[in-house]
């Protein structure tokens, strides 16, 4: 049996069931590279501070490299007896370098070690996620540019409301993913804090130099309170919250793509490469990617609930409960990355049915608000104009016609202020071009928004 680094005060061995139950190696082995990186920095700092000799440091550094090679070559043996990745690496180091291996853990505890490892991991992953969010934004902006003049019905309550540019609709998602990027960027400030040196909870008696460790590991700052450092998982909760909001955006986008690709809407076709078939119905071509992204949102929301509930009511400082932070965190990172990447690949594989979208925008009285606006321009108070337009809609329904298909005499029954110019006023072109205030859907505005986004994204 491998000896445990903490078993000095124990006279009986750990029950096998307990070993299995408390082990986290299956999950936290993903942190091996971060753990070794942290240990290397710790060793360099200890040698600099003469806590260990240069020779000892060299032997230990060399040993850690060998352990890393073993892990990467698949020669490493994992066992529940050694609980977690930290103890596995320390024990393997001892096997490689002999008794000097026992010096690695001087001046630190697994409590600050694990906090450091997770921060190293999440800093890297957050940056990678931010980069891929930029790629996604680029694809959205490019698609919007290619389809700048496509008109579609804009919806509220999933009922046709007013015509909008498809590019404007797409750019709404650009705005969402841009905010997601900014949230991760902000969160990075709280991740980028170096906790090592807090030891178990109270700090250490060795003359360590925490700032040197920070410098070696390229963290922005060292943590300021040892008890907070070992028990702070705000950065994990924060990251998963932001990831959840980002997934919510994906789930909304997915819902729209799923609806739009149905025969009922027929606004888009997702290419064969990004859809799947049915094992029973030969005609089926399903938007499974979008559906799975929508489904995976549930996992991430679940991960957020898990981490919040794990942290709730924990007394200071470290508690073993916190070992449960890794599964939701890793799963969130992996899920979000996969969803961003698949969307970035899928969006250019969607064809847009311009005519169908335009036709849909011309049916369903989407110009009723503009008819009211027309009357307002002629001096009618808005509420009254709204009522006239509403009555006209009711009338048009009985005639199975759209407002712009009614005859001038019919329109005049409801207001003699309506003239021949109404037909031009109610055209989609004119409706869009009147929406000129900042952020509205006119061509000019959308063009400006696309220019601004392209500039920010360097495309
Ligand atoms: N595997 C543990 C975790 O992930 C490492 C810290 C363990 N500390 C302890 N005192 N048992 O949280």
PDB file of C-alpha atoms in Angstrom, residues 39-318:
ATOM      1  CA  UNK A  39       5.263  23.177  -7.671  1.00  0.00           C
ATOM      2  CA  UNK A  40       8.054  24.323  -9.980  1.00  0.00           C
ATOM      3  CA  UNK A  41       7.422  27.945  -9.032  1.00  0.00           C
ATOM      4  CA  UNK A  42       7.277  27.012  -5.355  1.00  0.00           C
ATOM      5  CA  UNK A  43      10.619  25.182  -5.601  1.00  0.00           C
ATOM      6  CA  UNK A  44      12.346  28.011  -7.432  1.00  0.00           C
ATOM      7  CA  UNK A  45      11.125  30.454  -4.814  1.00  0.00           C
ATOM      8  CA  UNK A  46      12.267  28.183  -1.939  1.00  0.00           C
ATOM      9  CA  UNK A  47      15.741  27.858  -3.464  1.00  0.00           C
ATOM     10  CA  UNK A  48      15.952  31.621  -3.917  1.00  0.00           C
ATOM     11  CA  UNK A  49      14.997  32.074  -0.272  1.00  0.00           C
ATOM     12  CA  UNK A  50      17.514  29.393   0.809  1.00  0.00           C
ATOM     13  CA  UNK A  51      14.748  27.276   2.333  1.00  0.00           C
ATOM     14  CA  UNK A  52      16.145  24.435   0.228  1.00  0.00           C
ATOM     15  CA  UNK A  53      19.563  24.283  -1.456  1.00  0.00           C
ATOM     16  CA  UNK A  54      20.089  24.909  -5.165  1.00  0.00           C
ATOM     17  CA  UNK A  55      21.094  21.244  -5.559  1.00  0.00           C
ATOM     18  CA  UNK A  56      17.926  20.044  -3.884  1.00  0.00           C
ATOM     19  CA  UNK A  57      15.868  22.360  -6.067  1.00  0.00           C
ATOM     20  CA  UNK A  58      17.603  21.085  -9.209  1.00  0.00           C
ATOM     21  CA  UNK A  59      16.946  17.457  -8.242  1.00  0.00           C
ATOM     22  CA  UNK A  60      13.312  18.185  -7.440  1.00  0.00           C
ATOM     23  CA  UNK A  61      12.745  20.169 -10.635  1.00  0.00           C
ATOM     24  CA  UNK A  62      14.267  17.404 -12.671  1.00  0.00           C
ATOM     25  CA  UNK A  63      12.133  14.875 -10.829  1.00  0.00           C
ATOM     26  CA  UNK A  64       8.956  16.844 -11.514  1.00  0.00           C
ATOM     27  CA  UNK A  65       9.763  16.905 -15.234  1.00  0.00           C
ATOM     28  CA  UNK A  66      10.117  13.123 -15.137  1.00  0.00           C
ATOM     29  CA  UNK A  67       6.777  12.764 -13.378  1.00  0.00           C
ATOM     30  CA  UNK A  68       5.190  14.966 -16.036  1.00  0.00           C
ATOM     31  CA  UNK A  69       6.675  12.808 -18.791  1.00  0.00           C
ATOM     32  CA  UNK A  70       5.334   9.688 -17.125  1.00  0.00           C
ATOM     33  CA  UNK A  71       1.837  11.178 -16.949  1.00  0.00           C
ATOM     34  CA  UNK A  72       1.966  12.371 -20.542  1.00  0.00           C
ATOM     35  CA  UNK A  73       3.284   9.041 -21.816  1.00  0.00           C
ATOM     36  CA  UNK A  74       0.440   7.228 -20.116  1.00  0.00           C
ATOM     37  CA  UNK A  75       2.810   5.335 -17.800  1.00  0.00           C
ATOM     38  CA  UNK A  76       1.433   6.839 -14.613  1.00  0.00           C
ATOM     39  CA  UNK A  77      -0.435   4.614 -12.170  1.00  0.00           C
ATOM     40  CA  UNK A  78      -3.402   6.192 -10.420  1.00  0.00           C
ATOM     41  CA  UNK A  79      -4.865   4.826  -7.208  1.00  0.00           C
ATOM     42  CA  UNK A  80      -7.608   5.900  -4.812  1.00  0.00           C
ATOM     43  CA  UNK A  81      -5.161   5.388  -1.921  1.00  0.00           C
ATOM     44  CA  UNK A  82      -3.411   8.590  -2.941  1.00  0.00           C
ATOM     45  CA  UNK A  83      -6.647  10.603  -2.987  1.00  0.00           C
ATOM     46  CA  UNK A  84      -5.900  13.387  -5.412  1.00  0.00           C
ATOM     47  CA  UNK A  85      -3.497  14.630  -8.072  1.00  0.00           C
ATOM     48  CA  UNK A  86      -1.433  16.583  -5.531  1.00  0.00           C
ATOM     49  CA  UNK A  87      -0.589  13.490  -3.487  1.00  0.00           C
ATOM     50  CA  UNK A  88      -0.044  11.403  -6.606  1.00  0.00           C
ATOM     51  CA  UNK A  89       2.534  13.793  -7.977  1.00  0.00           C
ATOM     52  CA  UNK A  90       4.289  14.222  -4.637  1.00  0.00           C
ATOM     53  CA  UNK A  91       4.448  10.486  -4.109  1.00  0.00           C
ATOM     54  CA  UNK A  92       5.722   9.853  -7.651  1.00  0.00           C
ATOM     55  CA  UNK A  93       8.334  12.539  -7.130  1.00  0.00           C
ATOM     56  CA  UNK A  94       9.553  10.703  -4.022  1.00  0.00           C
ATOM     57  CA  UNK A  95       9.922   7.538  -6.075  1.00  0.00           C
ATOM     58  CA  UNK A  96      11.991   9.386  -8.669  1.00  0.00           C
ATOM     59  CA  UNK A  97      14.237  11.519  -6.439  1.00  0.00           C
ATOM     60  CA  UNK A  98      14.225   9.690  -3.098  1.00  0.00           C
ATOM     61  CA  UNK A  99      13.933  11.382   0.300  1.00  0.00           C
ATOM     62  CA  UNK A 100      14.594  14.885  -1.004  1.00  0.00           C
ATOM     63  CA  UNK A 101      11.120  14.584  -2.550  1.00  0.00           C
ATOM     64  CA  UNK A 102       9.748  15.112   0.933  1.00  0.00           C
ATOM     65  CA  UNK A 103      10.945  18.731   0.839  1.00  0.00           C
ATOM     66  CA  UNK A 104       8.569  19.816  -1.934  1.00  0.00           C
ATOM     67  CA  UNK A 105       5.675  20.396   0.428  1.00  0.00           C
ATOM     68  CA  UNK A 106       7.618  22.741   2.745  1.00  0.00           C
ATOM     69  CA  UNK A 107       5.733  25.962   3.450  1.00  0.00           C
ATOM     70  CA  UNK A 108       2.538  25.001   1.709  1.00  0.00           C
ATOM     71  CA  UNK A 109      -0.568  22.918   2.220  1.00  0.00           C
ATOM     72  CA  UNK A 110      -2.837  21.115  -0.178  1.00  0.00           C
ATOM     73  CA  UNK A 111      -5.392  23.783   0.697  1.00  0.00           C
ATOM     74  CA  UNK A 112      -3.458  26.621  -0.906  1.00  0.00           C
ATOM     75  CA  UNK A 113      -2.034  24.236  -3.501  1.00  0.00           C
ATOM     76  CA  UNK A 114      -5.438  23.227  -4.844  1.00  0.00           C
ATOM     77  CA  UNK A 115      -6.610  26.842  -4.842  1.00  0.00           C
ATOM     78  CA  UNK A 116      -3.538  27.732  -6.896  1.00  0.00           C
ATOM     79  CA  UNK A 117      -3.989  24.849  -9.341  1.00  0.00           C
ATOM     80  CA  UNK A 118      -7.617  25.725 -10.019  1.00  0.00           C
ATOM     81  CA  UNK A 119      -6.676  29.356 -10.581  1.00  0.00           C
ATOM     82  CA  UNK A 120      -3.878  28.423 -13.014  1.00  0.00           C
ATOM     83  CA  UNK A 121      -6.318  26.161 -14.841  1.00  0.00           C
ATOM     84  CA  UNK A 122      -9.165  28.653 -14.971  1.00  0.00           C
ATOM     85  CA  UNK A 123      -7.006  31.590 -16.010  1.00  0.00           C
ATOM     86  CA  UNK A 124      -5.880  29.669 -19.068  1.00  0.00           C
ATOM     87  CA  UNK A 125      -9.347  28.343 -19.881  1.00  0.00           C
ATOM     88  CA  UNK A 126     -11.024  31.727 -19.448  1.00  0.00           C
ATOM     89  CA  UNK A 127      -8.584  33.276 -21.902  1.00  0.00           C
ATOM     90  CA  UNK A 128      -9.203  30.452 -24.377  1.00  0.00           C
ATOM     91  CA  UNK A 129     -12.967  30.911 -24.013  1.00  0.00           C
ATOM     92  CA  UNK A 130     -12.626  34.656 -24.577  1.00  0.00           C
ATOM     93  CA  UNK A 131     -10.628  34.010 -27.749  1.00  0.00           C
ATOM     94  CA  UNK A 132     -13.202  31.613 -29.078  1.00  0.00           C
ATOM     95  CA  UNK A 133     -16.005  34.050 -28.222  1.00  0.00           C
ATOM     96  CA  UNK A 134     -14.235  36.547 -30.481  1.00  0.00           C
ATOM     97  CA  UNK A 135     -14.168  33.998 -33.301  1.00  0.00           C
ATOM     98  CA  UNK A 136     -17.873  33.428 -32.810  1.00  0.00           C
ATOM     99  CA  UNK A 137     -18.561  37.166 -32.911  1.00  0.00           C
ATOM    100  CA  UNK A 138     -16.570  37.429 -36.149  1.00  0.00           C
ATOM    101  CA  UNK A 139     -18.689  34.739 -37.774  1.00  0.00           C
ATOM    102  CA  UNK A 140     -21.892  36.454 -36.646  1.00  0.00           C
ATOM    103  CA  UNK A 141     -20.779  39.842 -37.967  1.00  0.00           C
ATOM    104  CA  UNK A 142     -19.615  38.344 -41.267  1.00  0.00           C
ATOM    105  CA  UNK A 143     -22.939  36.552 -41.753  1.00  0.00           C
ATOM    106  CA  UNK A 144     -24.843  39.720 -40.883  1.00  0.00           C
ATOM    107  CA  UNK A 145     -22.768  41.668 -43.431  1.00  0.00           C
ATOM    108  CA  UNK A 146     -23.431  39.092 -46.148  1.00  0.00           C
ATOM    109  CA  UNK A 147     -27.157  39.355 -45.476  1.00  0.00           C
ATOM    110  CA  UNK A 148     -27.463  42.995 -44.568  1.00  0.00           C
ATOM    111  CA  UNK A 149     -30.538  43.605 -46.739  1.00  0.00           C
ATOM    112  CA  UNK A 150     -32.544  40.511 -45.797  1.00  0.00           C
ATOM    113  CA  UNK A 151     -35.857  41.518 -44.226  1.00  0.00           C
ATOM    114  CA  UNK A 152     -37.668  39.341 -41.743  1.00  0.00           C
ATOM    115  CA  UNK A 153     -40.564  39.676 -39.331  1.00  0.00           C
ATOM    116  CA  UNK A 154     -39.455  40.774 -35.893  1.00  0.00           C
ATOM    117  CA  UNK A 155     -41.419  39.031 -33.144  1.00  0.00           C
ATOM    118  CA  UNK A 156     -42.741  39.788 -29.708  1.00  0.00           C
ATOM    119  CA  UNK A 157     -44.598  37.014 -27.877  1.00  0.00           C
ATOM    120  CA  UNK A 158     -43.518  34.922 -30.893  1.00  0.00           C
ATOM    121  CA  UNK A 159     -46.159  36.818 -32.862  1.00  0.00           C
ATOM    122  CA  UNK A 160     -45.141  38.851 -35.889  1.00  0.00           C
ATOM    123  CA  UNK A 161     -44.632  42.407 -34.701  1.00  0.00           C
ATOM    124  CA  UNK A 162     -42.683  44.698 -37.041  1.00  0.00           C
ATOM    125  CA  UNK A 163     -40.296  44.125 -39.921  1.00  0.00           C
ATOM    126  CA  UNK A 164     -36.609  44.107 -39.036  1.00  0.00           C
ATOM    127  CA  UNK A 165     -33.405  43.408 -40.888  1.00  0.00           C
ATOM    128  CA  UNK A 166     -32.167  39.862 -40.397  1.00  0.00           C
ATOM    129  CA  UNK A 167     -28.725  41.392 -39.903  1.00  0.00           C
ATOM    130  CA  UNK A 168     -30.130  43.443 -37.013  1.00  0.00           C
ATOM    131  CA  UNK A 169     -31.571  40.295 -35.459  1.00  0.00           C
ATOM    132  CA  UNK A 170     -28.203  38.524 -35.780  1.00  0.00           C
ATOM    133  CA  UNK A 171     -26.385  41.491 -34.324  1.00  0.00           C
ATOM    134  CA  UNK A 172     -28.522  41.156 -31.191  1.00  0.00           C
ATOM    135  CA  UNK A 173     -26.572  37.924 -30.575  1.00  0.00           C
ATOM    136  CA  UNK A 174     -23.324  39.720 -31.286  1.00  0.00           C
ATOM    137  CA  UNK A 175     -24.249  42.115 -28.457  1.00  0.00           C
ATOM    138  CA  UNK A 176     -24.989  39.197 -26.110  1.00  0.00           C
ATOM    139  CA  UNK A 177     -21.718  37.410 -26.836  1.00  0.00           C
ATOM    140  CA  UNK A 178     -19.845  40.688 -26.554  1.00  0.00           C
ATOM    141  CA  UNK A 179     -21.243  41.149 -23.051  1.00  0.00           C
ATOM    142  CA  UNK A 180     -20.278  37.547 -22.261  1.00  0.00           C
ATOM    143  CA  UNK A 181     -16.738  38.345 -23.361  1.00  0.00           C
ATOM    144  CA  UNK A 182     -16.678  41.413 -21.126  1.00  0.00           C
ATOM    145  CA  UNK A 183     -17.992  39.440 -18.164  1.00  0.00           C
ATOM    146  CA  UNK A 184     -15.234  36.839 -18.554  1.00  0.00           C
ATOM    147  CA  UNK A 185     -12.673  39.601 -18.960  1.00  0.00           C
ATOM    148  CA  UNK A 186     -13.839  41.154 -15.718  1.00  0.00           C
ATOM    149  CA  UNK A 187     -13.930  37.809 -13.921  1.00  0.00           C
ATOM    150  CA  UNK A 188     -10.329  37.230 -14.971  1.00  0.00           C
ATOM    151  CA  UNK A 189      -9.306  39.981 -12.523  1.00  0.00           C
ATOM    152  CA  UNK A 190     -10.606  37.886  -9.621  1.00  0.00           C
ATOM    153  CA  UNK A 191      -9.120  34.655 -10.997  1.00  0.00           C
ATOM    154  CA  UNK A 192      -5.703  36.219 -11.511  1.00  0.00           C
ATOM    155  CA  UNK A 193      -4.762  36.190  -7.794  1.00  0.00           C
ATOM    156  CA  UNK A 194      -1.998  33.990  -6.360  1.00  0.00           C
ATOM    157  CA  UNK A 195      -3.010  32.166  -3.150  1.00  0.00           C
ATOM    158  CA  UNK A 196       0.090  30.014  -2.499  1.00  0.00           C
ATOM    159  CA  UNK A 197       1.781  30.762   0.812  1.00  0.00           C
ATOM    160  CA  UNK A 198      -1.524  30.878   2.677  1.00  0.00           C
ATOM    161  CA  UNK A 199      -0.700  27.275   3.636  1.00  0.00           C
ATOM    162  CA  UNK A 200      -3.434  25.422   5.536  1.00  0.00           C
ATOM    163  CA  UNK A 201      -5.215  28.597   6.652  1.00  0.00           C
ATOM    164  CA  UNK A 202      -2.960  30.767   8.804  1.00  0.00           C
ATOM    165  CA  UNK A 203       0.060  31.335   6.595  1.00  0.00           C
ATOM    166  CA  UNK A 204       3.482  29.806   7.125  1.00  0.00           C
ATOM    167  CA  UNK A 205       6.479  30.241   9.415  1.00  0.00           C
ATOM    168  CA  UNK A 206       9.012  29.712   6.594  1.00  0.00           C
ATOM    169  CA  UNK A 207      10.627  32.787   5.060  1.00  0.00           C
ATOM    170  CA  UNK A 208       8.850  32.326   1.713  1.00  0.00           C
ATOM    171  CA  UNK A 209       8.556  35.126  -0.826  1.00  0.00           C
ATOM    172  CA  UNK A 210       5.026  35.055  -2.101  1.00  0.00           C
ATOM    173  CA  UNK A 211       5.623  37.858  -4.522  1.00  0.00           C
ATOM    174  CA  UNK A 212       8.400  35.889  -6.187  1.00  0.00           C
ATOM    175  CA  UNK A 213       6.088  32.892  -6.615  1.00  0.00           C
ATOM    176  CA  UNK A 214       3.505  35.257  -8.083  1.00  0.00           C
ATOM    177  CA  UNK A 215       6.058  36.669 -10.488  1.00  0.00           C
ATOM    178  CA  UNK A 216       7.216  33.236 -11.658  1.00  0.00           C
ATOM    179  CA  UNK A 217       3.624  32.159 -12.248  1.00  0.00           C
ATOM    180  CA  UNK A 218       2.718  35.503 -13.866  1.00  0.00           C
ATOM    181  CA  UNK A 219      -0.208  36.257 -11.604  1.00  0.00           C
ATOM    182  CA  UNK A 220      -1.349  39.876 -11.305  1.00  0.00           C
ATOM    183  CA  UNK A 221      -1.392  39.966  -7.489  1.00  0.00           C
ATOM    184  CA  UNK A 222      -1.047  37.871  -4.338  1.00  0.00           C
ATOM    185  CA  UNK A 223      -4.077  37.194  -2.178  1.00  0.00           C
ATOM    186  CA  UNK A 224      -4.355  39.314   0.962  1.00  0.00           C
ATOM    187  CA  UNK A 225      -5.894  37.053   3.588  1.00  0.00           C
ATOM    188  CA  UNK A 226      -4.725  33.488   4.121  1.00  0.00           C
ATOM    189  CA  UNK A 227      -8.085  32.274   5.434  1.00  0.00           C
ATOM    190  CA  UNK A 228      -9.969  33.770   2.529  1.00  0.00           C
ATOM    191  CA  UNK A 229      -7.358  32.465   0.063  1.00  0.00           C
ATOM    192  CA  UNK A 230      -7.883  28.805   0.910  1.00  0.00           C
ATOM    193  CA  UNK A 231     -11.652  29.002   1.114  1.00  0.00           C
ATOM    194  CA  UNK A 232     -12.452  31.459  -1.654  1.00  0.00           C
ATOM    195  CA  UNK A 233     -14.259  29.919  -4.584  1.00  0.00           C
ATOM    196  CA  UNK A 234     -15.996  33.137  -5.633  1.00  0.00           C
ATOM    197  CA  UNK A 235     -14.015  33.035  -8.837  1.00  0.00           C
ATOM    198  CA  UNK A 236     -15.441  29.577  -9.604  1.00  0.00           C
ATOM    199  CA  UNK A 237     -19.004  30.657  -8.819  1.00  0.00           C
ATOM    200  CA  UNK A 238     -18.495  33.793 -10.855  1.00  0.00           C
ATOM    201  CA  UNK A 239     -17.044  31.958 -13.825  1.00  0.00           C
ATOM    202  CA  UNK A 240     -19.878  29.415 -13.844  1.00  0.00           C
ATOM    203  CA  UNK A 241     -22.455  32.224 -13.522  1.00  0.00           C
ATOM    204  CA  UNK A 242     -21.007  33.951 -16.554  1.00  0.00           C
ATOM    205  CA  UNK A 243     -20.819  30.658 -18.417  1.00  0.00           C
ATOM    206  CA  UNK A 244     -24.466  30.040 -17.546  1.00  0.00           C
ATOM    207  CA  UNK A 245     -25.536  33.404 -18.926  1.00  0.00           C
ATOM    208  CA  UNK A 246     -23.533  32.674 -22.077  1.00  0.00           C
ATOM    209  CA  UNK A 247     -25.227  29.267 -22.391  1.00  0.00           C
ATOM    210  CA  UNK A 248     -28.614  30.934 -21.925  1.00  0.00           C
ATOM    211  CA  UNK A 249     -27.760  33.082 -24.942  1.00  0.00           C
ATOM    212  CA  UNK A 250     -26.873  29.962 -26.898  1.00  0.00           C
ATOM    213  CA  UNK A 251     -30.099  28.285 -25.857  1.00  0.00           C
ATOM    214  CA  UNK A 252     -32.125  31.256 -27.132  1.00  0.00           C
ATOM    215  CA  UNK A 253     -30.196  31.287 -30.407  1.00  0.00           C
ATOM    216  CA  UNK A 254     -30.704  27.523 -30.686  1.00  0.00           C
ATOM    217  CA  UNK A 255     -34.413  27.827 -30.116  1.00  0.00           C
ATOM    218  CA  UNK A 256     -34.618  30.323 -32.974  1.00  0.00           C
ATOM    219  CA  UNK A 257     -32.542  28.201 -35.337  1.00  0.00           C
ATOM    220  CA  UNK A 258     -34.709  25.197 -34.521  1.00  0.00           C
ATOM    221  CA  UNK A 259     -37.898  27.152 -35.188  1.00  0.00           C
ATOM    222  CA  UNK A 260     -36.552  28.813 -38.319  1.00  0.00           C
ATOM    223  CA  UNK A 261     -35.451  25.523 -39.830  1.00  0.00           C
ATOM    224  CA  UNK A 262     -38.898  23.942 -39.359  1.00  0.00           C
ATOM    225  CA  UNK A 263     -41.211  23.693 -42.390  1.00  0.00           C
ATOM    226  CA  UNK A 264     -43.561  26.040 -40.546  1.00  0.00           C
ATOM    227  CA  UNK A 265     -41.033  28.879 -40.699  1.00  0.00           C
ATOM    228  CA  UNK A 266     -38.667  27.664 -43.463  1.00  0.00           C
ATOM    229  CA  UNK A 267     -36.471  30.735 -42.965  1.00  0.00           C
ATOM    230  CA  UNK A 268     -33.203  28.807 -43.000  1.00  0.00           C
ATOM    231  CA  UNK A 269     -31.670  25.488 -43.946  1.00  0.00           C
ATOM    232  CA  UNK A 270     -28.817  24.123 -41.876  1.00  0.00           C
ATOM    233  CA  UNK A 271     -26.400  22.216 -44.147  1.00  0.00           C
ATOM    234  CA  UNK A 272     -26.267  18.413 -44.180  1.00  0.00           C
ATOM    235  CA  UNK A 273     -22.925  18.464 -42.381  1.00  0.00           C
ATOM    236  CA  UNK A 274     -24.498  20.128 -39.361  1.00  0.00           C
ATOM    237  CA  UNK A 275     -27.750  18.193 -39.141  1.00  0.00           C
ATOM    238  CA  UNK A 276     -28.545  14.538 -38.510  1.00  0.00           C
ATOM    239  CA  UNK A 277     -31.138  12.093 -39.743  1.00  0.00           C
ATOM    240  CA  UNK A 278     -33.688   9.837 -38.143  1.00  0.00           C
ATOM    241  CA  UNK A 279     -33.242   6.089 -37.907  1.00  0.00           C
ATOM    242  CA  UNK A 280     -36.901   5.534 -38.748  1.00  0.00           C
ATOM    243  CA  UNK A 281     -38.177   8.503 -40.765  1.00  0.00           C
ATOM    244  CA  UNK A 282     -36.178   8.741 -43.993  1.00  0.00           C
ATOM    245  CA  UNK A 283     -37.257  12.307 -44.781  1.00  0.00           C
ATOM    246  CA  UNK A 284     -35.973  13.787 -41.512  1.00  0.00           C
ATOM    247  CA  UNK A 285     -33.136  16.262 -41.248  1.00  0.00           C
ATOM    248  CA  UNK A 286     -32.900  17.412 -37.678  1.00  0.00           C
ATOM    249  CA  UNK A 287     -31.212  20.446 -36.126  1.00  0.00           C
ATOM    250  CA  UNK A 288     -29.538  18.272 -33.471  1.00  0.00           C
ATOM    251  CA  UNK A 289     -26.574  20.560 -32.925  1.00  0.00           C
ATOM    252  CA  UNK A 290     -28.835  23.425 -31.932  1.00  0.00           C
ATOM    253  CA  UNK A 291     -30.991  21.082 -29.858  1.00  0.00           C
ATOM    254  CA  UNK A 292     -28.005  19.667 -27.995  1.00  0.00           C
ATOM    255  CA  UNK A 293     -26.629  23.114 -27.288  1.00  0.00           C
ATOM    256  CA  UNK A 294     -30.059  24.032 -25.913  1.00  0.00           C
ATOM    257  CA  UNK A 295     -30.028  20.831 -23.842  1.00  0.00           C
ATOM    258  CA  UNK A 296     -26.501  21.345 -22.581  1.00  0.00           C
ATOM    259  CA  UNK A 297     -27.619  24.680 -21.157  1.00  0.00           C
ATOM    260  CA  UNK A 298     -29.427  22.579 -18.570  1.00  0.00           C
ATOM    261  CA  UNK A 299     -26.164  20.924 -17.505  1.00  0.00           C
ATOM    262  CA  UNK A 300     -24.470  24.250 -17.003  1.00  0.00           C
ATOM    263  CA  UNK A 301     -27.392  25.701 -15.058  1.00  0.00           C
ATOM    264  CA  UNK A 302     -27.144  22.537 -12.935  1.00  0.00           C
ATOM    265  CA  UNK A 303     -23.426  23.133 -12.424  1.00  0.00           C
ATOM    266  CA  UNK A 304     -24.172  26.638 -11.204  1.00  0.00           C
ATOM    267  CA  UNK A 305     -26.702  25.307  -8.697  1.00  0.00           C
ATOM    268  CA  UNK A 306     -24.159  22.705  -7.594  1.00  0.00           C
ATOM    269  CA  UNK A 307     -21.304  25.126  -6.898  1.00  0.00           C
ATOM    270  CA  UNK A 308     -23.568  27.647  -5.150  1.00  0.00           C
ATOM    271  CA  UNK A 309     -25.010  24.940  -2.938  1.00  0.00           C
ATOM    272  CA  UNK A 310     -21.584  23.458  -2.184  1.00  0.00           C
ATOM    273  CA  UNK A 311     -20.313  26.840  -0.996  1.00  0.00           C
ATOM    274  CA  UNK A 312     -23.434  27.851   0.891  1.00  0.00           C
ATOM    275  CA  UNK A 313     -22.904  28.031   4.675  1.00  0.00           C
ATOM    276  CA  UNK A 314     -19.331  26.715   4.644  1.00  0.00           C
ATOM    277  CA  UNK A 315     -17.493  27.966   7.710  1.00  0.00           C
ATOM    278  CA  UNK A 316     -13.978  29.332   7.262  1.00  0.00           C
ATOM    279  CA  UNK A 317     -11.570  28.128   6.160  1.00  0.00           C
ATOM    280  CA  UNK A 318     -11.009  25.068   3.902  1.00  0.00           C
TER     281      UNK A 318
END
